[in-house]
Every structure is written in C-alpha cells, then in structure tokens.
Coordinates of C-alpha atoms and ligand atoms in Angstrom, one line a residue:
X1 CA 133.5 176.9 -194.2
X2 CA 134.6 174.8 -197.1
X3 CA 136.9 175.8 -200.0
X4 CA 133.9 176.5 -202.1
X5 CA 132.2 178.7 -200.2
X6 CA 135.1 180.7 -198.7
X7 CA 135.0 184.3 -199.4
X8 CA 137.6 185.5 -202.1
X9 CA 138.9 189.1 -201.7
X10 CA 142.0 191.1 -202.2
X11 CA 143.2 190.5 -198.6
X12 CA 142.8 186.7 -199.1
X13 CA 144.9 187.0 -202.4
X14 CA 147.7 188.8 -200.5
X15 CA 147.6 186.2 -197.8
X16 CA 147.7 183.5 -200.3
X17 CA 150.7 184.9 -202.1
X18 CA 152.4 185.3 -198.6
X19 CA 151.8 181.7 -197.8
X20 CA 153.1 180.7 -201.4
X21 CA 156.3 182.7 -200.8
X22 CA 156.7 181.2 -197.4
X23 CA 156.5 184.7 -195.6
X24 CA 156.2 184.2 -191.8
X25 CA 156.8 180.6 -192.3
X26 CA 153.2 180.0 -193.5
X27 CA 151.9 181.1 -190.3
X28 CA 149.0 183.4 -190.2
X29 CA 148.1 185.7 -187.2
X30 CA 145.6 188.5 -187.1
X31 CA 144.0 190.6 -184.5
X32 CA 140.9 192.7 -183.8
X33 CA 142.0 196.0 -182.0
X34 CA 139.3 197.9 -180.6
X35 CA 139.7 201.0 -178.6
X36 CA 137.6 200.6 -175.3
X37 CA 135.8 204.1 -175.8
X38 CA 132.4 202.8 -176.9
X39 CA 130.3 199.8 -177.7
X40 CA 131.0 197.9 -180.9
X41 CA 128.8 198.7 -184.0
X42 CA 128.0 197.0 -187.3
X43 CA 131.3 198.3 -188.8
X44 CA 133.3 196.7 -186.3
X45 CA 131.2 193.5 -187.1
X46 CA 132.8 193.6 -190.5
X47 CA 136.2 193.9 -189.1
X48 CA 135.6 191.1 -186.6
X49 CA 134.4 188.7 -189.1
X50 CA 137.2 189.6 -191.5
X51 CA 139.9 189.0 -189.0
X52 CA 138.5 186.0 -187.0
X53 CA 137.3 184.6 -190.4
X54 CA 140.7 184.8 -191.9
X55 CA 142.2 183.1 -188.9
X56 CA 139.6 180.5 -189.0
X57 CA 139.9 179.7 -192.6
X58 CA 143.7 179.7 -192.6
X59 CA 144.1 177.7 -189.4
X60 CA 145.8 180.7 -187.8
X61 CA 145.2 182.7 -184.9
X62 CA 143.2 185.9 -184.1
X63 CA 144.0 188.0 -180.9
X64 CA 141.5 190.4 -179.1
X65 CA 143.6 193.4 -178.4
X66 CA 142.4 196.5 -176.6
X67 CA 143.9 199.6 -178.1
X68 CA 143.9 201.4 -174.6
X69 CA 146.3 204.4 -175.0
X70 CA 143.7 207.2 -174.3
X71 CA 142.6 206.6 -170.7
X72 CA 140.3 209.7 -170.4
X73 CA 137.9 208.3 -173.2
X74 CA 138.0 204.7 -172.1
X75 CA 136.6 202.7 -169.4
X76 CA 135.9 199.2 -168.1
X77 CA 132.5 199.0 -169.1
X78 CA 133.3 199.1 -172.7
X79 CA 136.1 196.5 -172.2
X80 CA 133.5 194.1 -170.9
X81 CA 130.8 195.0 -173.6
X82 CA 133.3 194.5 -176.4
X83 CA 134.2 190.9 -175.2
X84 CA 130.6 190.0 -174.7
X85 CA 129.8 191.2 -178.2
X86 CA 132.6 189.5 -179.9
X87 CA 131.7 186.3 -178.1
X88 CA 128.1 186.7 -178.9
X89 CA 129.0 187.3 -182.7
X90 CA 130.6 183.7 -182.6
X91 CA 134.2 184.2 -182.2
X92 CA 136.7 183.0 -179.7
X93 CA 140.0 184.5 -179.1
X94 CA 140.8 181.7 -176.6
X95 CA 143.6 182.8 -174.3
X96 CA 144.8 185.6 -176.4
X97 CA 143.3 188.6 -174.7
X98 CA 145.7 191.4 -174.7
X99 CA 145.8 195.0 -173.8
X100 CA 148.2 197.6 -175.4
X101 CA 148.8 198.7 -171.9
X102 CA 150.3 195.2 -171.3
X103 CA 153.3 196.6 -173.3
X104 CA 153.6 200.1 -171.7
X105 CA 157.0 199.0 -170.2
X106 CA 158.2 197.4 -173.6
X107 CA 157.1 200.5 -175.5
X108 CA 159.0 202.9 -173.0
X109 CA 162.2 200.7 -173.7
X110 CA 161.4 200.9 -177.5
X111 CA 161.3 204.7 -177.1
X112 CA 164.6 204.8 -175.4
X113 CA 166.1 202.8 -178.1
X114 CA 165.0 205.3 -180.6
X115 CA 166.4 208.1 -178.4
X116 CA 169.7 206.3 -178.2
X117 CA 169.7 206.0 -182.1
X118 CA 169.2 209.7 -182.4
X119 CA 165.7 208.9 -183.8
X120 CA 163.6 210.5 -181.2
X121 CA 163.6 213.8 -179.1
X122 CA 161.9 215.6 -176.3
X123 CA 160.2 218.5 -177.7
X124 CA 158.8 221.5 -175.4
X125 CA 156.9 223.2 -178.3
X126 CA 153.1 223.6 -177.3
X127 CA 150.4 221.7 -179.1
X128 CA 149.6 224.9 -181.2
X129 CA 153.1 225.5 -182.0
X130 CA 153.7 221.8 -183.2
X131 CA 150.6 222.4 -185.5
X132 CA 152.1 225.6 -186.9
X133 CA 155.4 224.1 -187.4
X134 CA 154.2 220.9 -189.2
X135 CA 153.3 222.8 -192.4
X136 CA 150.6 222.0 -194.8
X137 CA 150.0 219.5 -197.8
X138 CA 151.6 222.0 -200.0
X139 CA 154.2 223.5 -197.8
X140 CA 157.0 221.6 -195.8
X141 CA 157.0 222.2 -192.1
X142 CA 160.1 223.5 -190.1
X143 CA 162.3 221.8 -187.6
X144 CA 161.5 222.2 -183.8
X145 CA 164.2 224.3 -182.0
X146 CA 164.5 221.3 -179.7
X147 CA 165.3 218.8 -182.4
X148 CA 168.9 218.7 -181.8
X149 CA 169.2 217.9 -178.2
X150 CA 171.7 215.5 -177.5
X151 CA 170.6 211.9 -176.7
X152 CA 171.8 212.3 -173.2
X153 CA 169.6 215.3 -172.5
X154 CA 166.7 213.6 -174.3
X155 CA 167.2 210.4 -172.1
X156 CA 167.1 212.4 -169.0
X157 CA 164.1 214.4 -169.9
X158 CA 162.2 211.6 -171.1
X159 CA 163.0 209.8 -167.7
X160 CA 161.7 212.9 -166.0
X161 CA 158.6 212.8 -168.2
X162 CA 157.8 209.4 -167.1
X163 CA 158.6 210.4 -163.3
X164 CA 155.8 213.0 -163.5
X165 CA 158.1 216.0 -163.2
X166 CA 156.5 218.1 -165.9
X167 CA 152.9 219.4 -166.4
X168 CA 150.6 218.2 -169.1
X169 CA 151.3 219.6 -172.5
X170 CA 154.7 221.1 -171.6
X171 CA 156.8 218.4 -173.4
X172 CA 156.2 215.5 -175.8
X173 CA 158.6 212.9 -177.3
X174 CA 158.7 212.9 -181.0
X175 CA 160.2 210.8 -183.6
X176 CA 162.9 212.5 -185.6
X177 CA 162.0 211.7 -189.2
X178 CA 161.7 214.6 -191.9
X179 CA 159.7 217.7 -191.4
X180 CA 159.8 218.1 -195.2
X181 CA 158.1 214.8 -195.9
X182 CA 155.3 214.9 -198.6
X183 CA 153.6 212.7 -195.9
X184 CA 152.7 214.8 -192.9
X185 CA 152.5 211.7 -190.8
X186 CA 156.0 211.5 -191.2
X187 CA 156.9 215.0 -189.9
X188 CA 158.3 214.2 -186.5
X189 CA 155.0 212.6 -185.1
X190 CA 154.5 212.7 -181.6
X191 CA 155.2 209.3 -179.7
X192 CA 154.4 210.3 -176.0
X193 CA 152.3 212.9 -174.3
X194 CA 152.1 213.7 -170.5
X195 CA 148.7 212.9 -168.8
X196 CA 148.5 213.6 -165.1
X197 CA 145.5 212.7 -163.0
X198 CA 143.9 209.9 -165.2
X199 CA 143.1 206.6 -163.7
X200 CA 143.8 204.0 -166.5
X201 CA 141.3 201.1 -166.2
X202 CA 144.3 198.5 -166.5
X203 CA 147.3 200.3 -165.2
X204 CA 145.7 202.7 -162.5
X205 CA 148.1 205.6 -161.8
X206 CA 151.3 203.9 -162.7
X207 CA 152.0 206.1 -165.8
X208 CA 152.2 209.8 -166.3
X209 CA 152.9 209.5 -169.9
X210 CA 150.9 207.7 -172.6
X211 CA 152.2 206.5 -176.1
X212 CA 150.3 207.6 -179.3
X213 CA 148.4 205.2 -181.4
X214 CA 150.8 205.0 -184.4
X215 CA 153.8 204.1 -182.2
X216 CA 151.8 201.7 -180.1
X217 CA 149.8 200.0 -182.8
X218 CA 152.7 198.5 -184.9
X219 CA 154.8 197.5 -182.0
X220 CA 152.0 195.7 -180.2
X221 CA 151.5 193.8 -183.6
X222 CA 155.1 193.0 -183.7
X223 CA 155.2 192.0 -179.9
X224 CA 152.2 189.7 -180.6
X225 CA 153.8 188.1 -183.9
X226 CA 150.8 189.3 -185.9
X227 CA 151.4 188.5 -189.7
X228 CA 148.8 190.7 -191.2
X229 CA 147.5 193.8 -189.6
X230 CA 144.2 194.6 -191.4
X231 CA 142.8 198.0 -190.7
X232 CA 140.6 200.5 -192.5
X233 CA 141.7 202.9 -195.2
X234 CA 142.1 206.1 -193.2
X235 CA 145.4 204.4 -192.1
X236 CA 146.8 204.0 -195.5
X237 CA 148.9 207.3 -195.1
X238 CA 150.2 206.0 -191.8
X239 CA 151.6 202.8 -193.4
X240 CA 155.0 204.4 -193.9
X241 CA 155.0 205.4 -190.3
X242 CA 154.0 201.9 -189.3
X243 CA 156.9 200.3 -191.2
X244 CA 159.4 203.1 -190.2
X245 CA 159.0 202.2 -186.5
X246 CA 159.4 198.5 -187.1
X247 CA 162.5 199.1 -189.3
X248 CA 164.2 201.4 -186.9
X249 CA 163.7 199.1 -184.0
X250 CA 164.4 196.0 -185.9
X251 CA 161.7 194.0 -184.4
X252 CA 161.7 190.3 -185.0
X253 CA 158.5 190.3 -186.7
X254 CA 157.4 192.6 -189.3
X255 CA 153.7 192.4 -189.8
X256 CA 152.2 193.8 -193.0
X257 CA 149.5 196.4 -192.8
X258 CA 146.8 196.0 -195.4
X259 CA 144.0 198.5 -195.4
X260 CA 140.1 198.0 -196.7
X261 CA 137.3 200.4 -196.8
X262 CA 135.0 200.9 -193.9
X263 CA 131.4 200.0 -193.9
X264 CA 128.8 202.8 -194.0
X265 CA 125.4 201.7 -193.6
X266 CA 122.6 203.9 -194.8
X267 CA 120.1 205.7 -192.4
X268 CA 122.6 205.3 -189.5
X269 CA 125.9 206.4 -188.3
X270 CA 129.0 204.2 -187.3
X271 CA 131.2 206.4 -185.4
X272 CA 131.6 205.7 -181.7
X273 CA 131.7 209.5 -180.9
X274 CA 128.5 210.2 -182.7
X275 CA 126.8 207.1 -181.0
X276 CA 128.0 208.2 -177.7
X277 CA 126.5 211.6 -178.2
X278 CA 123.2 210.0 -178.9
X279 CA 123.4 207.9 -175.5
X280 CA 124.7 210.9 -173.6
X281 CA 121.9 213.4 -174.8
X282 CA 119.2 211.0 -174.3
X283 CA 118.0 210.5 -177.8
X284 CA 118.2 206.6 -177.3
X285 CA 117.7 204.5 -174.3
X286 CA 121.4 203.5 -174.2
X287 CA 124.0 201.7 -176.1
X288 CA 121.8 198.8 -176.4
X289 CA 118.8 200.7 -177.7
X290 CA 117.4 198.4 -180.5
X291 CA 117.4 201.3 -182.9
X292 CA 121.3 201.6 -182.4
X293 CA 123.6 200.1 -185.1
X294 CA 125.6 198.6 -182.1
X295 CA 126.0 194.8 -181.9
X296 CA 124.3 195.1 -178.4
X297 CA 121.4 197.0 -179.9
X298 CA 121.1 194.7 -182.8
X299 CA 121.0 191.8 -180.3
X300 CA 118.4 193.4 -178.2
X301 CA 116.4 194.0 -181.4
X302 CA 116.5 190.3 -182.2
X303 CA 119.0 190.3 -184.9
X304 CA 120.8 186.9 -184.8
X305 CA 124.6 186.4 -184.8
X306 CA 124.4 184.2 -187.8
X307 CA 122.6 187.0 -189.8
X308 CA 125.0 189.5 -189.1
X309 CA 127.9 187.3 -190.1
X310 CA 126.0 186.5 -193.3
X311 CA 125.7 190.2 -194.0
X312 CA 129.3 190.9 -193.4
X313 CA 130.1 187.9 -195.8
X314 CA 127.8 189.3 -198.5
X315 CA 129.0 192.8 -198.6
X316 CA 132.6 191.7 -199.0
X317 CA 135.8 193.4 -198.4
X318 CA 137.2 195.9 -201.0
X319 CA 139.0 199.3 -201.3
X320 CA 136.1 201.2 -202.8
X321 CA 133.7 203.3 -200.8
X322 CA 131.2 200.9 -199.2
X323 CA 127.8 202.4 -198.4
X324 CA 125.4 199.7 -197.9
X325 CA 121.6 199.9 -198.0
X326 CA 120.0 198.9 -194.8
X327 CA 117.7 196.5 -196.5
X328 CA 120.6 194.2 -197.2
X329 CA 121.2 193.7 -193.5
X330 CA 117.4 193.5 -193.0
X331 CA 117.1 190.8 -195.6
X332 CA 119.7 188.7 -194.0
X333 CA 117.9 189.0 -190.6
X334 CA 114.5 188.0 -192.4
X335 CA 116.0 185.1 -194.1
X336 CA 117.6 183.6 -191.1
X337 CA 114.5 184.1 -188.8
X338 CA 112.3 182.8 -191.6
X339 CA 113.9 179.3 -191.4
X340 CA 113.7 178.9 -187.8
X341 CA 111.4 181.3 -186.0
X342 CA 108.2 179.6 -184.7
X343 CA 104.9 181.2 -185.9
X344 CA 102.7 182.8 -183.4
X345 CA 99.5 184.9 -183.6
X346 CA 99.5 188.3 -182.0
X347 CA 97.1 191.2 -182.3
X348 CA 98.8 194.6 -182.2
X349 CA 95.8 196.9 -182.4
X350 CA 92.9 195.0 -180.9
X351 CA 89.3 195.2 -182.1
X352 CA 87.1 192.9 -180.0
X353 CA 84.9 190.4 -181.7
X354 CA 81.9 188.7 -180.0
X355 CA 80.8 185.4 -181.7
X356 CA 77.2 185.5 -180.8
X357 CA 76.3 181.8 -181.9
X358 CA 79.3 180.5 -179.8
X359 CA 78.1 179.3 -176.3
X360 CA 79.1 181.7 -173.6
X361 CA 81.6 180.2 -171.0
X362 CA 82.7 177.7 -173.6
X363 CA 86.3 177.3 -174.9
X364 CA 88.0 174.8 -177.1
X365 CA 91.6 173.9 -178.0
X366 CA 92.5 174.1 -181.6
X367 CA 95.9 173.2 -183.0
X368 CA 98.4 174.9 -185.4
X369 CA 101.8 174.1 -186.8
X370 CA 104.5 176.2 -185.4
X371 CA 106.1 176.5 -188.9
X372 CA 104.6 176.0 -192.3
X373 CA 107.7 174.2 -193.8
X374 CA 109.6 172.7 -190.9
X375 CA 107.4 170.1 -189.3
X376 CA 110.1 169.4 -186.7
X377 CA 109.2 172.7 -185.0
X378 CA 105.9 171.0 -183.8
X379 CA 102.5 172.2 -183.1
X380 CA 100.9 174.1 -180.3
X381 CA 97.3 174.4 -178.8
X382 CA 95.3 177.5 -179.5
X383 CA 92.3 178.2 -177.3
X384 CA 89.2 179.4 -179.1
X385 CA 86.2 181.1 -177.5
X386 CA 83.1 183.4 -177.9
X387 CA 85.3 186.5 -177.7
X388 CA 88.4 187.1 -179.9
X389 CA 90.4 190.0 -180.8
X390 CA 91.3 190.7 -184.3
X391 CA 93.5 193.7 -185.6
X392 CA 91.7 196.9 -186.3
X393 CA 93.2 197.0 -189.8
X394 CA 91.6 193.8 -190.6
X395 CA 88.2 195.4 -190.7
X396 CA 86.8 198.2 -192.8
X397 CA 83.3 199.6 -192.7
X398 CA 83.7 201.2 -196.1
X399 CA 86.2 198.9 -197.9
X400 CA 87.9 199.7 -201.2
X401 CA 87.1 197.1 -204.0
X402 CA 90.2 194.8 -203.3
X403 CA 89.8 194.7 -199.6
X404 CA 89.8 191.0 -198.9
X405 CA 89.3 191.0 -195.0
X406 CA 86.4 191.5 -192.9
X407 CA 83.6 193.9 -193.8
X408 CA 80.0 194.4 -192.6
X409 CA 78.0 191.4 -193.8
X410 CA 81.1 189.9 -195.2
X411 CA 83.0 186.8 -194.3
X412 CA 86.6 185.9 -193.3
X413 CA 88.6 183.0 -192.0
X414 CA 90.1 183.4 -188.8
X415 CA 93.5 181.5 -189.4
X416 CA 93.7 178.0 -188.0
X417 CA 90.1 178.3 -186.9
X418 CA 86.6 179.1 -188.4
X419 CA 85.1 181.2 -190.9
X420 CA 83.2 184.3 -189.2
X421 CA 80.6 186.7 -190.7
X422 CA 80.2 190.2 -189.5
X423 CA 76.6 191.0 -188.6
X424 CA 76.8 194.4 -186.6
X425 CA 79.3 197.1 -186.1
X426 CA 79.2 198.7 -182.4
X427 CA 80.6 202.3 -182.2
X428 CA 81.1 204.4 -179.0
X429 CA 79.7 208.0 -178.6
X430 CA 82.6 209.4 -180.8
X431 CA 81.8 207.1 -183.6
X432 CA 84.7 205.0 -183.2
X433 CA 84.4 201.2 -183.7
X434 CA 84.8 199.4 -180.3
X435 CA 83.2 196.0 -181.2
X436 CA 81.8 193.6 -183.9
X437 CA 79.1 191.3 -183.5
X438 CA 79.7 188.2 -185.6
X439 CA 78.6 184.6 -186.0
X440 CA 80.7 181.6 -186.9
X441 CA 80.1 178.5 -189.0
X442 CA 81.1 175.3 -187.0
X443 CA 81.4 173.4 -190.2
X444 CA 84.4 175.4 -191.3
X445 CA 87.2 174.2 -189.1
X446 CA 90.2 173.1 -191.0
X447 CA 90.2 173.1 -194.9
X448 CA 87.8 175.6 -196.7
X449 CA 84.8 173.6 -197.3
X450 CA 83.6 173.4 -201.1
X451 CA 81.3 175.9 -202.4
X452 CA 82.2 178.8 -199.8
X453 CA 84.1 181.7 -201.1
X454 CA 86.2 183.4 -198.3
X455 CA 88.8 185.5 -199.8
X456 CA 90.7 186.6 -196.7
X457 CA 92.4 185.0 -193.7
X458 CA 93.1 187.0 -190.6
X459 CA 95.0 186.3 -187.4
X460 CA 93.3 186.6 -184.0
X461 CA 93.5 185.6 -180.4
X462 CA 91.1 184.4 -177.8
X463 CA 90.2 187.4 -175.6
X464 CA 89.9 185.7 -172.2
X465 CA 93.1 183.6 -172.9
X466 CA 95.4 186.1 -174.5
X467 CA 98.3 187.9 -172.8
X468 CA 98.4 191.5 -172.7
X469 CA 101.7 192.9 -173.7
X470 CA 103.5 196.0 -174.8
X471 CA 104.9 196.0 -178.4
X472 CA 107.7 198.3 -179.5
X473 CA 107.8 199.0 -183.3
X474 CA 111.2 200.4 -184.4
X475 CA 112.0 202.1 -187.6
X476 CA 115.2 203.7 -188.8
X477 CA 117.0 205.9 -186.4
X478 CA 117.5 208.5 -189.0
X479 CA 115.4 209.6 -192.0
X480 CA 118.3 210.5 -194.2
X481 CA 120.3 207.9 -195.9
X482 CA 123.4 209.8 -194.9
X483 CA 122.9 211.5 -191.9
X484 CA 126.6 211.9 -191.5
X485 CA 127.1 213.7 -194.9
X486 CA 123.8 215.0 -195.8
X487 CA 125.3 218.1 -197.6
X488 CA 122.6 220.3 -196.3
X489 CA 124.7 221.8 -193.5
X490 CA 122.7 220.2 -190.8
X491 CA 124.0 218.3 -187.9
X492 CA 123.4 214.5 -188.1
X493 CA 121.2 214.8 -185.0
X494 CA 118.6 217.0 -187.0
X495 CA 118.0 214.1 -189.2
X496 CA 117.0 211.8 -186.4
X497 CA 113.7 210.0 -187.2
X498 CA 111.0 211.3 -184.8
X499 CA 109.0 208.0 -185.4
X500 CA 111.8 205.6 -184.9
X501 CA 109.9 204.1 -182.0
X502 CA 106.3 203.4 -181.6
X503 CA 105.0 201.9 -178.3
X504 CA 101.7 199.9 -178.5
X505 CA 100.9 199.6 -174.9
X506 CA 97.9 197.4 -175.3
X507 CA 98.5 194.5 -177.7
X508 CA 97.5 190.7 -177.2
X509 CA 99.5 187.6 -177.8
X510 CA 98.5 184.0 -177.8
X511 CA 98.9 182.2 -174.5
X512 CA 101.6 179.7 -175.7
X513 CA 103.9 182.9 -175.4
X514 CA 103.8 182.8 -171.7
X515 CA 106.9 180.8 -171.8
X516 CA 108.8 183.1 -174.2
X517 CA 112.3 183.9 -173.0
X518 CA 114.9 186.5 -173.8
X519 CA 116.7 185.3 -177.0
X520 CA 113.6 183.4 -178.4
X521 CA 112.5 184.7 -181.8
X522 CA 109.0 184.5 -183.4
X523 CA 107.3 185.4 -186.4
X524 CA 103.8 187.1 -185.5
X525 CA 101.8 186.0 -188.6
X526 CA 101.2 188.8 -190.9
X527 CA 103.2 191.2 -188.8
X528 CA 106.9 190.5 -188.6
X529 CA 109.4 189.0 -186.5
X530 CA 109.5 189.7 -182.8
X531 CA 111.5 188.9 -179.6
X532 CA 111.2 189.5 -176.0
X533 CA 113.0 192.6 -174.9
X534 CA 115.8 192.0 -172.7
X535 CA 115.7 195.3 -170.7
X536 CA 112.1 195.9 -169.7
X537 CA 111.7 192.6 -168.0
X538 CA 110.2 193.7 -164.6
X539 CA 107.5 196.0 -166.0
X540 CA 103.7 195.0 -165.4
X541 CA 103.6 193.6 -169.1
X542 CA 106.0 191.8 -171.1
X543 CA 107.5 193.9 -174.0
X544 CA 108.1 192.6 -177.3
X545 CA 110.3 194.1 -179.8
X546 CA 109.8 194.1 -183.5
X547 CA 112.9 192.8 -185.0
X548 CA 112.1 193.3 -188.6
X549 CA 109.1 193.5 -190.7
X550 CA 108.0 190.7 -193.0
X551 CA 108.8 192.7 -196.3
X552 CA 111.2 195.5 -197.0
X553 CA 108.5 198.3 -196.8
X554 CA 111.4 200.8 -197.2
X555 CA 112.1 199.6 -200.7
X556 CA 109.0 201.1 -201.9
X557 CA 109.5 204.4 -200.3
X558 CA 113.0 204.7 -201.6
X559 CA 111.7 204.0 -205.2
X560 CA 109.3 206.7 -204.7
X561 CA 111.9 209.1 -203.6
X562 CA 114.3 208.2 -206.4
X563 CA 111.5 208.3 -209.2
X564 CA 109.8 211.4 -208.2
Ligands
ATP1 P1 135.0 204.9 -184.6 O1 135.2 205.8 -185.6 O2 133.7 204.2 -184.5 O3 135.4 205.2 -183.1 P2 137.5 203.4 -184.8 O4 138.1 202.9 -186.1 O5 137.9 204.5 -184.0 O6 135.9 203.6 -185.0 P3 138.2 201.2 -183.1 O7 137.9 200.7 -181.9 O8 139.6 201.7 -183.3 O9 137.3 202.2 -183.7 O10 138.1 200.0 -184.3 C1 138.5 198.7 -184.1 C2 138.7 198.2 -185.4 O11 137.6 198.1 -186.2 C3 139.7 198.9 -186.4 O12 140.5 198.0 -187.0 C4 138.9 199.6 -187.2 O13 139.5 199.9 -188.5 C5 137.8 198.6 -187.6 N1 136.5 199.6 -187.8 C6 136.0 200.6 -187.2 N2 134.9 200.9 -187.8 C7 134.7 200.3 -189.0 C8 133.8 200.4 -190.0 N3 132.8 201.1 -190.1 N4 134.0 199.4 -191.0 C9 134.9 198.4 -191.0 N5 136.0 198.3 -189.9 C10 135.8 199.3 -188.8
MG2 MG1 140.3 204.0 -183.6

C-alpha cells in the first residue's frame, strides 16, 4: 500500500507521534492475540487487518500469539483453525508464533517478584466472598483478611499452590493494590487460580495454577517487545492495571495499550460463545457453515480474502460504536467477484423447453465470452440442442404488462444463442407447467437481426449436456438486525432466520463447470455469484453455494421497514 492509499486513523496518528518522538527507537511491533476457544469471525478480521496492516505499513512486525490461559475452554482444533484463517486472509507472522503458555514459567517468576515486593498475596476467600468484598461502582470494597500475610508465608503458599497441594477454588493469588480504588479492576485483582485435572493443549498437566488474562497479557506483550498493544474498548478500564503490572515489575519494554471499538455486523452475532452455541446446538452445520460470520464460513461461502480485507479497510477504526450494515460487506464481495469471476449459465429451477424445429439427435457448439469486459478470461464452448432448460421464473402464462421474458406465443432470446418462440404449454394432471413446446429461428444466432423485436434475453442450458447439481441459497442467519440486543427480551436464537438456507436439489449447470474446483468463483448469469462447496464433495451431485446475489435485495426490504 502506498502513502496515498494508506488508511489514516487515530491509532496511526498515535504511532506517527511515537515515531516522531523516537519512542521505542522508532520500532513498531504489534500482535494479534486470539484465545483459542473458537473460530475467528469477521470482528477478528478487523483486528487482524489492523495489527498486521500497521506492521506492514510501518515496516514493523506482527506476532500471532495465542492467549491460552483458560485450558478448559480451549483446544488444538481452534489453534489450527486460527492459523489457517489468518494465513488465508493474507497475513504472515513468519517465525513469530507464540503462546502465552510459553511464558508460564516467566510469569510465575514475575508473580514471585510481586510477592517479594509486598504487592501480591495469597487469599483464601471463596469466589463469592471475593465478589462480596469487592464493593460496587458506588461503594468501596473492603480488605481481605488475608491481605497482610507476610511475604514469606505468601511465597510458601504460592509454591504449594503450584505444587498442587490445595483444591480448586480454595486459594488465589491477588495483587495488592487498592480496595477503595474508583476503578474496580484495581481492587486487588486475581492473578492466579488453581485448576486441577485439566489438560492444557500446550503444557499438558504441567501446571495446576493458571494466570489470569490481565496479568498475562501485558507481560506477554512486554516479553515480546510489543510497542503498541491494540485491543477493543472493553479493555479501556483495564489499562491502569496493564500499566501497573509493567511499572511494578519494571519490565524493559512498556508497550502502549490503545483501544478501538469492536465491529458489530448487522443480522449476525460476533461472540465466540454465541457462535459456539449455534454449532453445539445444531443450528448450523459447523463453524464453517456458510451462514456463519466466521472466516471459515465466509471462505466456504465464497467470500474472497481480498474482499474481507477491503471491507475492514473501508469501515475504518474509531472509538465510536461501530454497527455496520451487512450490505457493506456484501458489496465488497460483489465488487471483487465482478472483476474476476467468469460468467456461466446455470438454471436453478428448471423448466424443459423442446425446440421442435431443431433436428432430433443433433447438437452444435456455440461460443461465449467468459467475461463481458475482461477478454483475457477467454471464451468457452456452449453446446446447444433440441432440448434445453430455462428457469421457471422466465416463463409466465399470464404475464403482467412489463414482463419481458417468455410468454405463450411470444419470443425471447436465449443468451449467446437463438431466438425462440413459445408455441404450446404442456401441463401435468395438477395443472402445473411441465414443458414448453417452442421453435427457434436459425437466422438469429449472434447479433439481433434487424426488424425483429425481442425484448428479453434469458439464460439456459442444453438438457442432454447439462450437469445436474445441488444449489444452496443462503440468506441472513438472523432476521433481526441486532439479534444480540433486540430489546424485546428474546434470546438471540429466537431471531434465527428460518429461511437462511434453501436447498435446490435439482438444478442444472452448463457442462464447462465439470472442471470447477473448490475455490473457483463464478457468476451464474442473472442469478448471482457461486462457488463449489468445499464440504459436500463426495455426494452424488456437486454442490454449489450462492456466495452473494447480483444486487442488494435487502436494501429494498430494509427501506420498506424503515418507511412503513
Ligand atoms: P469473543 O467475544 O468473540 O470471544 P474476544 O475478544 O474474547 O471475542 P479474542 O480471541 O480474545 O476474542 O480476540 C482476539 C483479538 O480480536 C482481541 O484483540 C480482540 O479485541 C479482537 N476482537 C475480537 N472481537 C472483535 C470485534 N468484534 N471487533 C474488533 N476486534 C475484535
Ligand atoms: Mg477475549
């Protein structure tokens, strides 16, 4: 990215000023610190683009660090998925892959230093008692009766905690700060808790005590020499604690914490806990379900990494509430796919058309451009024959005035092929249309001959040549713009959109798609952008996912809602 297109935001202004002042010797080091307790989602993408983007633009570095201090909620599947997703987004941490658990021994030493300084103590209050003693926003807390243990006693007890001598919940190590602080985070926060019987994905059963997030995070940043520790706004009130630990322990590097607002995307949720529940309770196929706002889900849906990066770039970075319309993301996807997705024809709801004046058993190869603007994408062959499929929606027996497609006795152009006329409508016993008898005009291949008025152009596939496929049409996962904060007292799951997935089990695509592979994107003319599904590869039919429609159909619906 060159100077002119570089994003400017308040974080970059802080960094520019720090460079100007020669803070950190002009060095810039950031990190992306996910907890491996779920898959990454679009909110994380914002943080990834921000942290890795800054490192790139300032010729600094960005570490990938797993914040793995909560072993009972974390696992190795998530560790792997997160790495895959960051890489797929287009970012590289090179050799700088770290785990907070790499520092458990060092963190233990830091805790011992605090005890030695009289700044930490072992407390025997239960979790409930600790909460009661903490006070409220308006009332100060009160001191724990264990606050004045001698440092010798604290050292011994802390060592015995580590050795596994005490049961879960019987003791914690706390910082000794100020129980009357107006900032509740400073009221003797817990540094270590006891956890028996958990197997940590990195350290196995080595540890019986685990450090808390606030203690771990700032020290991990300092150990790695991070200069700017960028996090979301909910940590603003934790910043004094972040600085307190680093000041008390006199670490050689004191990173600067900067907070920005979380991304909230309409019609979805971005909380790993809530996404996890959707997976566990079977509301979706898995973390990579194409309706999920996860990076894995968006990838399977056919969103490109470039479009997600573009989206993160466009929404910007601020301290203000950041609720973004889904249409903004979908537009980024459309714009990117429009430039490079080859065009194909696919009939989603097939209606058989028999062209009675076309010889039986004959077929010919027509040709079509793969892209209307980009000739470098080449051309492809399209077989044409006596029987074709068109979409049911492109024929109406009783059309409204402005209907430009096929009607009884009317004409329409088959895209890249001939003009056909509908001579007869064939119905089954239930009165449903099952077939059209048509005729074609052999003189109409290519440009529209003079004097012939054909208003509509529709897509089609040759019936004997087409490939039968399953098509999955996705819609928004929720039908409320703010499922998380709907203010109607209902749980977010009650706002799930029952029509978020429609499966069309008998659709037809043109034969050139026989070579389509996972990762390829196509525009199915007049229908939208589609890709090969990466999960259902071994069924009897290929599965195509609709990535996004051609136009923003939701914009209209939303307008209706807001005007009436
Ligand atoms: P969740 O609530 O989904 O579990 P989290 O903040 O606990 O999210 P982490 O794995 O701790 O998830 O997040 C890693 C990084 O991504 C953090 O720096 C966090 O601030 C950032 N992040 C998480 N969610 C968002 C979001 N919605 N918008 C921007 N950044 C986010
Ligand atoms: Mg977190």
